[in-house]
Amino acid sequence: CNLDCRGCLQKEVMGTTLIKNQSAVIRMLGDADAQGIKEYAFCIGEPFAYRDFFMRMLSSVCALQNSRVVSFVTNGARAQDGAGAAETLEMLKEIRALCVEGGVDLHITISWDKMHKEAGAKVSWIVNLLEAIYTVFGPISLHMQRLFSYNDDTLSELIAELKTRGLLGDNDARDAEGLRNSIMVLHNGLTLKFIGQKAIAAGGGHTVALKND
């Protein structure tokens, strides 16, 4: 991962183990498929830090006989500029086509919270990524799950950035607390569906699921 967030287990638990043992990972996926596993999630580390490896893993999961959902978490680091985000998503577009053909839903989870901010992540990355998603995939519907920690103002920052970019108007969302189980339509046509809240002591994130509809 490009970040070193407080409380994250990535370096202690996984490090670069998967990348150094790709053939073993492919065998593991095959064993899981033989057992009828339907959902897969890549949720530790930044997947786009090793983009070619990650695309290979996504392709492998989408090709499994029993897989129906594959998801991953990104901190948006590849979206530090719009061109980088669009380039990455163009690669992802090809993978998504394979998933759709195989009846697999591809879900993207965007991590943006107090700990990521403290580790150096920027709200601009998140909005760059949302803009790139529209550019590459069009006005799709996204699911955004709001998870937060106390004294975490990052969702308010996200709303402010969306307004600054012209993706929201002043009357589209009054404040973060007004987004409970609501739907927000951005001015570029993206629909963000806020599907819940959960108060936790620290950490959290905002989940965006790339749906086939």
PDB file of C-alpha atoms in Angstrom:
ATOM      1  CA  CYS A   1       0.000   0.000   0.000  1.00  0.00           C
ATOM      2  CA  ASN A   2       1.125   3.556  -0.633  1.00  0.00           C
ATOM      3  CA  LEU A   3      -0.219   4.618   2.762  1.00  0.00           C
ATOM      4  CA  ASP A   4       0.658   3.575   6.296  1.00  0.00           C
ATOM      5  CA  CYS A   5      -2.621   4.060   8.122  1.00  0.00           C
ATOM      6  CA  ARG A   6      -2.884   3.776  11.860  1.00  0.00           C
ATOM      7  CA  GLY A   7      -4.327   0.385  12.801  1.00  0.00           C
ATOM      8  CA  CYS A   8      -3.975  -1.232   9.371  1.00  0.00           C
ATOM      9  CA  LEU A   9      -2.715  -4.838   9.343  1.00  0.00           C
ATOM     10  CA  GLN A  10      -1.569  -4.902   5.700  1.00  0.00           C
ATOM     11  CA  LYS A  11       2.174  -4.918   6.316  1.00  0.00           C
ATOM     12  CA  GLU A  12       2.002  -7.226   9.319  1.00  0.00           C
ATOM     13  CA  VAL A  13      -0.412  -9.747   7.806  1.00  0.00           C
ATOM     14  CA  MET A  14       0.172  -9.829   4.063  1.00  0.00           C
ATOM     15  CA  GLY A  15       2.946  -7.537   2.897  1.00  0.00           C
ATOM     16  CA  THR A  16       3.853  -8.630  -0.654  1.00  0.00           C
ATOM     17  CA  THR A  17       3.081 -12.312  -0.058  1.00  0.00           C
ATOM     18  CA  LEU A  18       0.393 -12.518  -2.723  1.00  0.00           C
ATOM     19  CA  ILE A  19       2.484 -10.789  -5.365  1.00  0.00           C
ATOM     20  CA  LYS A  20       5.439 -13.088  -4.749  1.00  0.00           C
ATOM     21  CA  ASN A  21       3.278 -16.219  -4.914  1.00  0.00           C
ATOM     22  CA  GLN A  22       0.885 -15.560  -7.801  1.00  0.00           C
ATOM     23  CA  SER A  23       0.671 -19.170  -8.975  1.00  0.00           C
ATOM     24  CA  ALA A  24      -0.269 -20.230  -5.451  1.00  0.00           C
ATOM     25  CA  VAL A  25      -2.990 -17.571  -5.355  1.00  0.00           C
ATOM     26  CA  ILE A  26      -4.435 -18.858  -8.644  1.00  0.00           C
ATOM     27  CA  ARG A  27      -4.497 -22.401  -7.208  1.00  0.00           C
ATOM     28  CA  MET A  28      -6.156 -21.096  -4.051  1.00  0.00           C
ATOM     29  CA  LEU A  29      -8.878 -19.417  -6.114  1.00  0.00           C
ATOM     30  CA  GLY A  30      -9.452 -22.662  -7.981  1.00  0.00           C
ATOM     31  CA  ASP A  31      -9.767 -24.568  -4.699  1.00  0.00           C
ATOM     32  CA  ALA A  32     -12.257 -21.988  -3.416  1.00  0.00           C
ATOM     33  CA  ASP A  33     -14.310 -22.295  -6.589  1.00  0.00           C
ATOM     34  CA  ALA A  34     -14.367 -26.081  -6.203  1.00  0.00           C
ATOM     35  CA  GLN A  35     -15.943 -25.530  -2.786  1.00  0.00           C
ATOM     36  CA  GLY A  36     -18.659 -23.326  -4.282  1.00  0.00           C
ATOM     37  CA  ILE A  37     -17.446 -19.942  -3.000  1.00  0.00           C
ATOM     38  CA  LYS A  38     -19.442 -17.176  -4.701  1.00  0.00           C
ATOM     39  CA  GLU A  39     -18.039 -13.898  -3.325  1.00  0.00           C
ATOM     40  CA  TYR A  40     -14.439 -12.659  -3.276  1.00  0.00           C
ATOM     41  CA  ALA A  41     -12.989  -9.488  -1.762  1.00  0.00           C
ATOM     42  CA  PHE A  42      -9.564  -7.882  -2.048  1.00  0.00           C
ATOM     43  CA  CYS A  43      -9.564  -5.683   1.018  1.00  0.00           C
ATOM     44  CA  ILE A  44      -6.008  -5.331   2.378  1.00  0.00           C
ATOM     45  CA  GLY A  45      -3.496  -3.026   0.729  1.00  0.00           C
ATOM     46  CA  GLU A  46      -3.906  -0.763  -2.293  1.00  0.00           C
ATOM     47  CA  PRO A  47      -4.759  -2.975  -5.292  1.00  0.00           C
ATOM     48  CA  PHE A  48      -3.629  -0.474  -7.911  1.00  0.00           C
ATOM     49  CA  ALA A  49      -0.137  -0.294  -6.398  1.00  0.00           C
ATOM     50  CA  TYR A  50       0.517  -3.507  -8.370  1.00  0.00           C
ATOM     51  CA  ARG A  51      -1.943  -2.941 -11.160  1.00  0.00           C
ATOM     52  CA  ASP A  52      -0.977  -5.772 -13.527  1.00  0.00           C
ATOM     53  CA  PHE A  53      -1.098  -8.334 -10.719  1.00  0.00           C
ATOM     54  CA  PHE A  54      -4.443  -7.038  -9.536  1.00  0.00           C
ATOM     55  CA  MET A  55      -5.985  -7.111 -13.014  1.00  0.00           C
ATOM     56  CA  ARG A  56      -4.799 -10.702 -13.375  1.00  0.00           C
ATOM     57  CA  MET A  57      -6.463 -11.613 -10.069  1.00  0.00           C
ATOM     58  CA  LEU A  58      -9.742  -9.937 -11.032  1.00  0.00           C
ATOM     59  CA  SER A  59      -9.750 -11.709 -14.390  1.00  0.00           C
ATOM     60  CA  SER A  60      -9.129 -15.024 -12.658  1.00  0.00           C
ATOM     61  CA  VAL A  61     -12.011 -14.521 -10.233  1.00  0.00           C
ATOM     62  CA  CYS A  62     -14.403 -13.459 -13.004  1.00  0.00           C
ATOM     63  CA  ALA A  63     -13.543 -16.633 -14.911  1.00  0.00           C
ATOM     64  CA  LEU A  64     -14.409 -18.940 -12.008  1.00  0.00           C
ATOM     65  CA  GLN A  65     -17.484 -21.099 -12.500  1.00  0.00           C
ATOM     66  CA  ASN A  66     -19.228 -20.217  -9.235  1.00  0.00           C
ATOM     67  CA  SER A  67     -18.157 -16.616  -8.632  1.00  0.00           C
ATOM     68  CA  ARG A  68     -20.938 -14.043  -8.543  1.00  0.00           C
ATOM     69  CA  VAL A  69     -19.407 -11.014  -6.769  1.00  0.00           C
ATOM     70  CA  VAL A  70     -15.869  -9.656  -6.626  1.00  0.00           C
ATOM     71  CA  SER A  71     -15.023  -6.513  -4.678  1.00  0.00           C
ATOM     72  CA  PHE A  72     -11.973  -4.506  -3.758  1.00  0.00           C
ATOM     73  CA  VAL A  73     -10.946  -1.500  -1.682  1.00  0.00           C
ATOM     74  CA  THR A  74      -8.966   1.447  -3.027  1.00  0.00           C
ATOM     75  CA  ASN A  75      -7.825   4.660  -1.367  1.00  0.00           C
ATOM     76  CA  GLY A  76      -7.926   6.474  -4.706  1.00  0.00           C
ATOM     77  CA  ALA A  77      -4.168   7.049  -4.865  1.00  0.00           C
ATOM     78  CA  ARG A  78      -4.134   6.335  -8.607  1.00  0.00           C
ATOM     79  CA  ALA A  79      -6.552   9.229  -8.971  1.00  0.00           C
ATOM     80  CA  GLN A  80      -4.149  11.910  -7.757  1.00  0.00           C
ATOM     81  CA  ASP A  81      -4.765  13.359 -11.199  1.00  0.00           C
ATOM     82  CA  GLY A  82      -7.630  12.759 -13.574  1.00  0.00           C
ATOM     83  CA  ALA A  83      -5.474  11.180 -16.284  1.00  0.00           C
ATOM     84  CA  GLY A  84      -4.120   8.517 -13.927  1.00  0.00           C
ATOM     85  CA  ALA A  85      -7.603   7.654 -12.720  1.00  0.00           C
ATOM     86  CA  ALA A  86      -9.001   7.377 -16.259  1.00  0.00           C
ATOM     87  CA  GLU A  87      -6.087   5.189 -17.397  1.00  0.00           C
ATOM     88  CA  THR A  88      -6.603   2.774 -14.521  1.00  0.00           C
ATOM     89  CA  LEU A  89     -10.364   2.602 -15.040  1.00  0.00           C
ATOM     90  CA  GLU A  90      -9.956   1.933 -18.766  1.00  0.00           C
ATOM     91  CA  MET A  91      -8.083  -1.233 -17.793  1.00  0.00           C
ATOM     92  CA  LEU A  92     -10.801  -2.017 -15.278  1.00  0.00           C
ATOM     93  CA  LYS A  93     -13.444  -1.539 -17.964  1.00  0.00           C
ATOM     94  CA  GLU A  94     -12.090  -4.542 -19.861  1.00  0.00           C
ATOM     95  CA  ILE A  95     -12.192  -6.638 -16.676  1.00  0.00           C
ATOM     96  CA  ARG A  96     -15.733  -5.507 -15.960  1.00  0.00           C
ATOM     97  CA  ALA A  97     -16.812  -6.654 -19.416  1.00  0.00           C
ATOM     98  CA  LEU A  98     -15.466 -10.120 -18.596  1.00  0.00           C
ATOM     99  CA  CYS A  99     -17.305 -10.058 -15.280  1.00  0.00           C
ATOM    100  CA  VAL A 100     -20.606  -9.043 -16.868  1.00  0.00           C
ATOM    101  CA  GLU A 101     -20.213 -11.795 -19.459  1.00  0.00           C
ATOM    102  CA  GLY A 102     -19.676 -14.294 -16.670  1.00  0.00           C
ATOM    103  CA  GLY A 103     -22.553 -12.997 -14.537  1.00  0.00           C
ATOM    104  CA  VAL A 104     -20.250 -11.492 -11.900  1.00  0.00           C
ATOM    105  CA  ASP A 105     -20.903  -8.123 -10.218  1.00  0.00           C
ATOM    106  CA  LEU A 106     -17.812  -5.956  -9.730  1.00  0.00           C
ATOM    107  CA  HIS A 107     -17.894  -3.768  -6.613  1.00  0.00           C
ATOM    108  CA  ILE A 108     -15.512  -0.907  -5.862  1.00  0.00           C
ATOM    109  CA  THR A 109     -15.014   0.251  -2.277  1.00  0.00           C
ATOM    110  CA  ILE A 110     -13.467   3.677  -1.840  1.00  0.00           C
ATOM    111  CA  SER A 111     -11.790   4.157   1.533  1.00  0.00           C
ATOM    112  CA  TRP A 112     -11.938   7.744   2.696  1.00  0.00           C
ATOM    113  CA  ASP A 113     -11.902   8.395   6.412  1.00  0.00           C
ATOM    114  CA  LYS A 114     -10.016  10.068   9.216  1.00  0.00           C
ATOM    115  CA  MET A 115      -7.192   7.528   9.342  1.00  0.00           C
ATOM    116  CA  HIS A 116      -6.616   7.652   5.577  1.00  0.00           C
ATOM    117  CA  LYS A 117      -6.570  11.438   5.722  1.00  0.00           C
ATOM    118  CA  GLU A 118      -4.044  11.387   8.554  1.00  0.00           C
ATOM    119  CA  ALA A 119      -1.868   9.018   6.488  1.00  0.00           C
ATOM    120  CA  GLY A 120      -1.823  11.427   3.547  1.00  0.00           C
ATOM    121  CA  ALA A 121      -4.868  10.595   1.405  1.00  0.00           C
ATOM    122  CA  LYS A 122      -6.672  13.541  -0.164  1.00  0.00           C
ATOM    123  CA  VAL A 123     -10.364  14.152  -0.714  1.00  0.00           C
ATOM    124  CA  SER A 124      -9.435  15.334  -4.223  1.00  0.00           C
ATOM    125  CA  TRP A 125      -8.362  11.753  -5.037  1.00  0.00           C
ATOM    126  CA  ILE A 126     -11.867  10.516  -4.237  1.00  0.00           C
ATOM    127  CA  VAL A 127     -13.591  13.104  -6.402  1.00  0.00           C
ATOM    128  CA  ASN A 128     -11.067  12.542  -9.205  1.00  0.00           C
ATOM    129  CA  LEU A 129     -11.985   8.869  -9.043  1.00  0.00           C
ATOM    130  CA  LEU A 130     -15.719   9.597  -9.151  1.00  0.00           C
ATOM    131  CA  GLU A 131     -15.214  11.852 -12.173  1.00  0.00           C
ATOM    132  CA  ALA A 132     -13.141   9.171 -13.893  1.00  0.00           C
ATOM    133  CA  ILE A 133     -15.787   6.532 -13.158  1.00  0.00           C
ATOM    134  CA  TYR A 134     -18.292   8.713 -14.989  1.00  0.00           C
ATOM    135  CA  THR A 135     -15.883   9.294 -17.885  1.00  0.00           C
ATOM    136  CA  VAL A 136     -15.213   5.587 -18.348  1.00  0.00           C
ATOM    137  CA  PHE A 137     -18.490   3.934 -17.314  1.00  0.00           C
ATOM    138  CA  GLY A 138     -21.061   6.700 -17.821  1.00  0.00           C
ATOM    139  CA  PRO A 139     -23.870   7.813 -15.482  1.00  0.00           C
ATOM    140  CA  ILE A 140     -24.086   4.599 -13.489  1.00  0.00           C
ATOM    141  CA  SER A 141     -25.582   4.016 -10.053  1.00  0.00           C
ATOM    142  CA  LEU A 142     -23.095   3.749  -7.175  1.00  0.00           C
ATOM    143  CA  HIS A 143     -23.717   2.467  -3.679  1.00  0.00           C
ATOM    144  CA  MET A 144     -22.003   4.476  -0.971  1.00  0.00           C
ATOM    145  CA  GLN A 145     -22.011   3.071   2.557  1.00  0.00           C
ATOM    146  CA  ARG A 146     -21.174   5.642   5.166  1.00  0.00           C
ATOM    147  CA  LEU A 147     -18.964   4.348   7.962  1.00  0.00           C
ATOM    148  CA  PHE A 148     -17.442   6.897  10.292  1.00  0.00           C
ATOM    149  CA  SER A 149     -15.451   7.398  13.467  1.00  0.00           C
ATOM    150  CA  TYR A 150     -16.154  10.048  16.059  1.00  0.00           C
ATOM    151  CA  ASN A 151     -14.808  13.514  15.264  1.00  0.00           C
ATOM    152  CA  ASP A 152     -14.439  12.423  11.636  1.00  0.00           C
ATOM    153  CA  ASP A 153     -15.342  15.261   9.274  1.00  0.00           C
ATOM    154  CA  THR A 154     -14.225  13.584   6.069  1.00  0.00           C
ATOM    155  CA  LEU A 155     -17.713  13.095   4.652  1.00  0.00           C
ATOM    156  CA  SER A 156     -18.380  16.811   5.072  1.00  0.00           C
ATOM    157  CA  GLU A 157     -15.107  17.449   3.257  1.00  0.00           C
ATOM    158  CA  LEU A 158     -16.251  15.158   0.447  1.00  0.00           C
ATOM    159  CA  ILE A 159     -19.505  17.083   0.077  1.00  0.00           C
ATOM    160  CA  ALA A 160     -17.622  20.394   0.022  1.00  0.00           C
ATOM    161  CA  GLU A 161     -15.235  19.110  -2.666  1.00  0.00           C
ATOM    162  CA  LEU A 162     -18.136  17.845  -4.784  1.00  0.00           C
ATOM    163  CA  LYS A 163     -19.691  21.313  -4.599  1.00  0.00           C
ATOM    164  CA  THR A 164     -16.392  22.995  -5.479  1.00  0.00           C
ATOM    165  CA  ARG A 165     -16.080  20.796  -8.583  1.00  0.00           C
ATOM    166  CA  GLY A 166     -19.620  21.641  -9.651  1.00  0.00           C
ATOM    167  CA  LEU A 167     -20.860  18.092  -9.054  1.00  0.00           C
ATOM    168  CA  LEU A 168     -23.267  19.251  -6.351  1.00  0.00           C
ATOM    169  CA  GLY A 169     -25.241  22.441  -5.812  1.00  0.00           C
ATOM    170  CA  ASP A 170     -25.679  24.189  -2.487  1.00  0.00           C
ATOM    171  CA  ASN A 171     -29.145  22.689  -2.077  1.00  0.00           C
ATOM    172  CA  ASP A 172     -28.236  19.111  -3.050  1.00  0.00           C
ATOM    173  CA  ALA A 173     -26.948  18.100   0.393  1.00  0.00           C
ATOM    174  CA  ARG A 174     -27.165  20.316   3.435  1.00  0.00           C
ATOM    175  CA  ASP A 175     -24.714  18.410   5.605  1.00  0.00           C
ATOM    176  CA  ALA A 176     -23.294  14.962   6.235  1.00  0.00           C
ATOM    177  CA  GLU A 177     -25.995  14.028   8.725  1.00  0.00           C
ATOM    178  CA  GLY A 178     -28.649  14.617   6.081  1.00  0.00           C
ATOM    179  CA  LEU A 179     -27.371  11.713   4.013  1.00  0.00           C
ATOM    180  CA  ARG A 180     -28.798   8.874   6.075  1.00  0.00           C
ATOM    181  CA  ASN A 181     -30.223   6.269   3.713  1.00  0.00           C
ATOM    182  CA  SER A 182     -30.615   8.876   0.992  1.00  0.00           C
ATOM    183  CA  ILE A 183     -29.830   9.191  -2.694  1.00  0.00           C
ATOM    184  CA  MET A 184     -27.621  11.902  -4.139  1.00  0.00           C
ATOM    185  CA  VAL A 185     -27.521  12.546  -7.878  1.00  0.00           C
ATOM    186  CA  LEU A 186     -24.374  14.322  -8.986  1.00  0.00           C
ATOM    187  CA  HIS A 187     -24.570  16.860 -11.771  1.00  0.00           C
ATOM    188  CA  ASN A 188     -22.696  14.534 -14.140  1.00  0.00           C
ATOM    189  CA  GLY A 189     -25.421  11.907 -13.746  1.00  0.00           C
ATOM    190  CA  LEU A 190     -23.758   9.585 -11.244  1.00  0.00           C
ATOM    191  CA  THR A 191     -26.173   8.419  -8.559  1.00  0.00           C
ATOM    192  CA  LEU A 192     -24.743   7.848  -5.082  1.00  0.00           C
ATOM    193  CA  LYS A 193     -26.938   5.689  -2.874  1.00  0.00           C
ATOM    194  CA  PHE A 194     -26.068   6.062   0.809  1.00  0.00           C
ATOM    195  CA  ILE A 195     -27.147   2.756   2.248  1.00  0.00           C
ATOM    196  CA  GLY A 196     -26.403   2.994   5.954  1.00  0.00           C
ATOM    197  CA  GLN A 197     -24.355   4.164   8.896  1.00  0.00           C
ATOM    198  CA  LYS A 198     -22.351   2.506  11.583  1.00  0.00           C
ATOM    199  CA  ALA A 199     -20.621   4.342  14.418  1.00  0.00           C
ATOM    200  CA  ILE A 200     -17.237   2.873  15.291  1.00  0.00           C
ATOM    201  CA  ALA A 201     -14.442   3.947  17.582  1.00  0.00           C
ATOM    202  CA  ALA A 202     -11.937   4.646  14.812  1.00  0.00           C
ATOM    203  CA  GLY A 203     -11.440   4.228  11.075  1.00  0.00           C
ATOM    204  CA  GLY A 204     -14.253   3.551   8.657  1.00  0.00           C
ATOM    205  CA  GLY A 205     -14.756   4.262   4.992  1.00  0.00           C
ATOM    206  CA  HIS A 206     -17.195   5.120   2.265  1.00  0.00           C
ATOM    207  CA  THR A 207     -18.208   2.220   0.035  1.00  0.00           C
ATOM    208  CA  VAL A 208     -18.993   2.608  -3.652  1.00  0.00           C
ATOM    209  CA  ALA A 209     -20.319  -0.490  -5.451  1.00  0.00           C
ATOM    210  CA  LEU A 210     -20.094  -0.509  -9.246  1.00  0.00           C
ATOM    211  CA  LYS A 211     -23.388  -2.152 -10.220  1.00  0.00           C
ATOM    212  CA  ASN A 212     -24.327  -3.603 -13.569  1.00  0.00           C
ATOM    213  CA  ASP A 213     -27.356  -1.328 -13.772  1.00  0.00           C
TER     214      ASP A 213
END
